[in-house]
GROMACS .gro file of C-alpha atoms in nm:
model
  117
    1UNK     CA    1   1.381  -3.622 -19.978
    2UNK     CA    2   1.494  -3.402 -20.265
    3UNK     CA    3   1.724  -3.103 -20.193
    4UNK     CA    4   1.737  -2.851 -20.440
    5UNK     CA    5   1.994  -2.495 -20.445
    6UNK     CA    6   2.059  -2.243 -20.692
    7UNK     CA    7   2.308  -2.042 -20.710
    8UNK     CA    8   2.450  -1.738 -20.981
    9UNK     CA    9   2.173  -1.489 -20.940
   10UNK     CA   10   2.273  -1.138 -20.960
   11UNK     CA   11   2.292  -0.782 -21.067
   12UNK     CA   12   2.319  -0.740 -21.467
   13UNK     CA   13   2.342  -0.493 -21.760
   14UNK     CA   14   2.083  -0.513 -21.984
   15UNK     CA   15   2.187  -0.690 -22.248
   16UNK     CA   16   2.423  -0.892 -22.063
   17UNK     CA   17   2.447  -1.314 -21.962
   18UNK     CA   18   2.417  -1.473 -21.643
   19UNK     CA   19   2.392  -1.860 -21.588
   20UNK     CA   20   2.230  -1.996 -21.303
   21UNK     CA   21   2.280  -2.359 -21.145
   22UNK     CA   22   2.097  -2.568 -20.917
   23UNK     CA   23   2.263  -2.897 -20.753
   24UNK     CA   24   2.032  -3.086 -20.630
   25UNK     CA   25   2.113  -3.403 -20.377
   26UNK     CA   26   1.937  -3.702 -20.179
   27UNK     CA   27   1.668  -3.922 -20.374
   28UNK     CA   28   1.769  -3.767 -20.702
   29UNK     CA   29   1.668  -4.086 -20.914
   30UNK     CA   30   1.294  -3.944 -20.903
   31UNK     CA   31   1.304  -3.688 -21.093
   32UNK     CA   32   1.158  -3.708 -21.460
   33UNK     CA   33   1.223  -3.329 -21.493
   34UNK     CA   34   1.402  -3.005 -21.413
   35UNK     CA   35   1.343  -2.697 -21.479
   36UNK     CA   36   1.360  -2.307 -21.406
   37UNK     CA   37   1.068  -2.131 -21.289
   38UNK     CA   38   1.057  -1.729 -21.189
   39UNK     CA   39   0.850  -1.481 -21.023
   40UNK     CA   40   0.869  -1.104 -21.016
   41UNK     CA   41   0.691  -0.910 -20.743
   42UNK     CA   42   0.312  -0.864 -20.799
   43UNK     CA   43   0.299  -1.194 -21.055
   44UNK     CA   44   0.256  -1.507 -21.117
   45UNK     CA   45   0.474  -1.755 -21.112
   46UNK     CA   46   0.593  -1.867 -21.494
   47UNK     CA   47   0.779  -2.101 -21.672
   48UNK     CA   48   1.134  -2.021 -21.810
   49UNK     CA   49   1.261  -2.382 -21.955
   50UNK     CA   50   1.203  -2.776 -21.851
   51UNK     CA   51   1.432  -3.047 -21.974
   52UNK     CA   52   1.335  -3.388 -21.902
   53UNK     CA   53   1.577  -3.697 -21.813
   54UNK     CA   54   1.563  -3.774 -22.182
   55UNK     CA   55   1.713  -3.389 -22.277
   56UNK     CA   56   1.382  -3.256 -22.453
   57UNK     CA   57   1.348  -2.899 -22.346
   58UNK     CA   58   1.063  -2.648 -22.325
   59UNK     CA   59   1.101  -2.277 -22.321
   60UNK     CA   60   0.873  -1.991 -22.202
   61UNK     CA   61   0.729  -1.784 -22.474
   62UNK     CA   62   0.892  -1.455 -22.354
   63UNK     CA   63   1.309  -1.608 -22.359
   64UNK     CA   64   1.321  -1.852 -22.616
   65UNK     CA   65   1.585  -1.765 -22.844
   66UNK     CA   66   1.757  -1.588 -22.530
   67UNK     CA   67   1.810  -1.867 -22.239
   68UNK     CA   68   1.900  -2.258 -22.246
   69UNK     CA   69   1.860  -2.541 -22.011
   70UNK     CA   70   2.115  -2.760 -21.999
   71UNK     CA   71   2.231  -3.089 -21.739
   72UNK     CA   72   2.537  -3.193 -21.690
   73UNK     CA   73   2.594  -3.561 -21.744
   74UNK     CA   74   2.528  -3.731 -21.360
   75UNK     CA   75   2.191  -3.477 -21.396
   76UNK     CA   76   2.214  -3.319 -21.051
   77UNK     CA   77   2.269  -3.028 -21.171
   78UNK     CA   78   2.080  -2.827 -21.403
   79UNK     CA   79   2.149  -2.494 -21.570
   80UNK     CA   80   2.003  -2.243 -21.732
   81UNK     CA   81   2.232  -1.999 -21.956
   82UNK     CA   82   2.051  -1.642 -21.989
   83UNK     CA   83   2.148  -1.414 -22.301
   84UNK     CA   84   2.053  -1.105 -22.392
   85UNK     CA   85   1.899  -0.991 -22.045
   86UNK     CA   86   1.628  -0.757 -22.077
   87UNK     CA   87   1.452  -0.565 -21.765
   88UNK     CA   88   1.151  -0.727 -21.735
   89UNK     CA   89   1.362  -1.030 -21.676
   90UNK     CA   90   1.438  -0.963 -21.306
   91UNK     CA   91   1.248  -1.185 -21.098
   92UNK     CA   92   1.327  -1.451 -20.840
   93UNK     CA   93   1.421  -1.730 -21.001
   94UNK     CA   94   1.366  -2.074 -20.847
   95UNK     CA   95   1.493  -2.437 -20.956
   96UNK     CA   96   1.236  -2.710 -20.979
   97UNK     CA   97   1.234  -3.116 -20.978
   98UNK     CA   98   0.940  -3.287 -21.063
   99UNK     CA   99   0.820  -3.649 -21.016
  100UNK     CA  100   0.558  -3.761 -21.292
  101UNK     CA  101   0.451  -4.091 -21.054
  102UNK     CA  102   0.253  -3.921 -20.791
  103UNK     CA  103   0.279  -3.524 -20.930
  104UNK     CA  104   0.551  -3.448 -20.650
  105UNK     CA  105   0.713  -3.094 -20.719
  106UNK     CA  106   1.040  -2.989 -20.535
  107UNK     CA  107   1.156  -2.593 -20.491
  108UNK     CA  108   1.476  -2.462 -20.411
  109UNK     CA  109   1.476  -2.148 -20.260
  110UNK     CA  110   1.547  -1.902 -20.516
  111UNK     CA  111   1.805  -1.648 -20.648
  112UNK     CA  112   1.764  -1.345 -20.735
  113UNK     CA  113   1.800  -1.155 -21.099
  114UNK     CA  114   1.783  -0.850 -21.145
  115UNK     CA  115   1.840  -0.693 -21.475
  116UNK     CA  116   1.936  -0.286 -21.469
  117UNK     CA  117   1.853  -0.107 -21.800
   0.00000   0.00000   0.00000
C-alpha cells in the first residue's frame, strides 16, 4: 500500500509562488511516476506536471513556463514549484503515484489553492 499527502496549499496573490509537496510512504519502490493533478469545481480533472523515476517531466499546456516538478533525491517526495499564480489556477490540487505494471494509480487527498486576483 502506497500512502500519499500533500501539503502547502493555500491562499495567494495573483502573481505570487506557492510550492506544494507530497511525501509519500509504504511500498514506494512501485512507482514509475509522480505527478500533480488538479480540479476546480464544475471540471475535470487535468494534468499539471509528471516526472518519471528517470526525471523526464511533462507539463500541462495552461502552466508550463510557470510551475516545475521536482523530487528530491530518496524520491518520496515530490514537488511542484508554482510561479506566477494566476486565478484560474485555484483548484484542488492532488498528488499522484502511478504504477506502469498493472495501471495502478494512487491519490492523496488534496490541498487546496486558491489564487485571489
Amino acid at each position: 500500500q502506497v500512502q500519499l499527502v500533500e501539503s502547502g496549499g493555500g491562499l495567494v496573490q495573483a502573481g505570487g509562488s506557492l510550492r506544494l509537496s507530497c511525501v509519500a510512504s509504504g511500498t514506494i519502490f512501485r512507482i514509475n511516476d509522480m505527478g500533480w493533478y488538479r480540479q476546480a469545481p464544475g471540471k475535470q480533472r487535468e494534468l499539471v506536471a509528471v516526472i518519471t523515476s528517470d526525471g523526464v517531466t511533462n507539463y500541462g499546456d495552461s502552466v508550463k513556463g510557470r510551475f516545475t516538478i521536482s523530487t528530491n533525491n530518496a524520491k518520496n517526495t515530490v514537488y511542484l514549484q508554482m510561479n506566477s499564480l494566476k486565478p484560474e489556477d485555484t483548484a484542488v490540487y492532488y498528488c499522484s503515484g502511478h504504477v506502469r505494471y498493472g495501471s495502478i494509480d494512487y491519490w492523496g487527498q488534496g490541498t487546496q489553492v486558491t489564487v485571489s486576483s
